[in-house]
C-alpha positions as CSV (number, residue, x, y, z in Angstrom):
1,M,26.1,24.9,-20.6
2,K,27.9,22.7,-18.0
3,Y,26.1,24.5,-15.1
4,S,22.7,24.2,-16.8
5,L,23.1,20.4,-17.2
6,I,24.1,20.1,-13.5
7,A,21.0,22.1,-12.5
8,I,18.8,19.9,-14.7
9,F,20.3,16.7,-13.1
10,V,19.7,18.1,-9.6
11,F,16.1,19.0,-10.5
12,I,15.5,15.5,-11.9
13,G,17.0,14.0,-8.8
14,T,14.6,15.9,-6.5
15,L,11.7,14.7,-8.6
16,A,12.8,11.0,-8.3
17,K,13.3,11.3,-4.6
18,A,9.8,12.8,-4.1
19,Q,8.2,9.3,-4.8
20,I,9.1,8.1,-1.3
21,T,8.4,10.6,1.5
22,E,9.0,10.4,5.2
23,Y,6.1,9.1,7.3
24,N,7.7,8.9,10.7
25,P,11.3,10.0,10.5
26,A,12.1,8.9,14.1
27,I,11.6,5.2,13.2
28,G,12.4,5.3,9.5
29,W,9.0,4.8,8.0
30,K,8.5,5.9,4.4
31,Y,5.5,6.2,2.1
32,V,6.0,4.1,-1.0
33,K,2.6,4.6,-2.5
34,S,-0.6,6.4,-1.4
35,Q,-3.6,6.6,-3.7
36,E,-7.1,7.8,-3.4
37,L,-9.4,5.3,-5.1
38,K,-13.1,5.0,-5.9
39,M,-13.8,1.3,-5.4
40,A,-16.9,-0.5,-6.5
41,D,-18.7,-2.4,-3.8
42,G,-17.8,-6.1,-3.6
43,L,-15.1,-6.0,-6.3
44,W,-11.5,-7.1,-5.8
45,Y,-8.6,-4.9,-6.9
46,N,-5.0,-5.9,-7.2
47,T,-1.6,-4.4,-7.9
48,E,2.0,-5.7,-7.9
49,F,4.8,-4.3,-5.8
50,T,8.5,-5.0,-5.3
51,A,9.6,-5.9,-1.8
52,E,13.1,-6.2,-0.4
53,T,14.3,-8.3,2.5
54,G,15.4,-6.2,5.5
55,Y,12.2,-4.2,5.3
56,D,8.7,-4.6,6.7
57,Y,5.8,-3.3,4.6
58,I,2.4,-2.1,5.9
59,F,-0.7,-1.9,3.7
60,I,-3.4,0.5,5.0
61,L,-6.9,0.8,3.6
62,N,-8.8,3.8,5.0
63,H,-12.6,4.0,4.3
64,K,-15.5,6.0,5.7
65,L,-18.0,3.2,6.1
66,D,-19.6,2.2,9.4
67,S,-20.7,-1.2,8.3
68,A,-18.1,-2.6,5.9
69,M,-16.1,-5.7,5.4
70,A,-12.6,-4.9,4.2
71,S,-9.9,-7.4,3.1
72,I,-6.2,-7.3,2.1
73,Q,-4.4,-10.4,0.8
74,I,-0.8,-10.9,-0.4
75,F,0.4,-13.6,-2.8
76,N,3.7,-14.1,-4.6
77,L,3.8,-14.3,-8.4
78,Q,3.4,-18.0,-8.3
79,D,0.0,-17.4,-6.6
80,D,1.2,-18.9,-3.3
81,Y,-0.6,-17.4,-0.3
82,V,1.7,-15.1,1.9
83,S,-0.6,-13.2,4.3
84,A,-4.1,-11.8,4.7
85,K,-6.3,-9.8,7.0
86,N,-10.1,-9.6,6.9
87,R,-12.2,-7.4,9.1
88,D,-16.0,-7.3,9.3
89,T,-16.4,-4.5,11.9
90,S,-17.1,-0.8,12.0
91,I,-13.4,0.1,12.2
92,K,-12.7,2.6,9.4
93,F,-9.3,1.3,8.4
94,I,-7.6,-2.1,8.0
95,D,-3.9,-2.6,8.1
96,L,-1.7,-5.6,7.2
97,T,2.0,-5.9,8.1
98,F,4.0,-7.9,5.7
99,D,7.3,-9.4,6.7
100,V,9.4,-10.1,3.6
101,K,11.1,-13.5,3.6
102,E,12.4,-13.3,0.1
103,S,13.0,-10.2,-2.2
104,G,10.9,-10.1,-5.3
105,V,7.6,-9.0,-6.8
106,Y,4.4,-9.7,-4.9
107,R,0.7,-9.1,-5.7
108,V,-1.7,-7.5,-3.2
109,F,-5.5,-8.0,-3.5
110,F,-7.8,-5.6,-1.7
111,G,-11.6,-5.1,-1.6
112,I,-14.4,-3.5,0.4
113,N,-18.0,-4.6,0.7
114,D,-20.6,-2.4,2.5
115,N,-23.0,-4.6,4.6
116,K,-25.8,-2.1,3.9
117,N,-27.5,-2.0,0.6
118,G,-26.8,1.6,-0.3
119,V,-24.0,3.3,-2.1
120,K,-22.2,1.1,-4.7
121,T,-18.9,3.0,-4.9
122,H,-16.7,4.0,-2.0
123,D,-13.9,6.6,-1.6
124,V,-10.9,4.9,0.0
125,Q,-7.3,5.7,0.5
126,F,-4.8,2.8,-0.1
127,M,-1.3,3.2,1.3
128,L,1.9,1.2,1.3
129,V,4.4,2.1,4.0
130,R,8.0,0.7,4.2
131,R,10.1,0.5,7.3
132,K,13.6,-0.9,8.0
133,K,13.5,-4.0,10.2
134,V,14.7,-3.4,13.7
């Protein structure tokens, strides 16, 4: 019985550790969150995330559109502006590096708008990467 409990705890520990995976082990980058989304054209999406001092965070929004405007904005929970990046070009990804000044919970808003009147939903990949400050 004792050995089966140890095996169960080890198994649960490996599941919990699977949430954060190595992105670039040489420099200590780790995926915190990566999600495939189907986003409606012109709508804003948001999510909250916990950030710690001593780490940089990078938000990455990948899309397959040639003529899109993508935007990522970060606010604290008091709705104070922290950082933003808007891009109205044919680059198929947008990334925003976020330097944490104070540990806490932040809110990220992101959206995409196709400049052509065509498809109204877009397949995108939204990632959050964390790295230790150097």
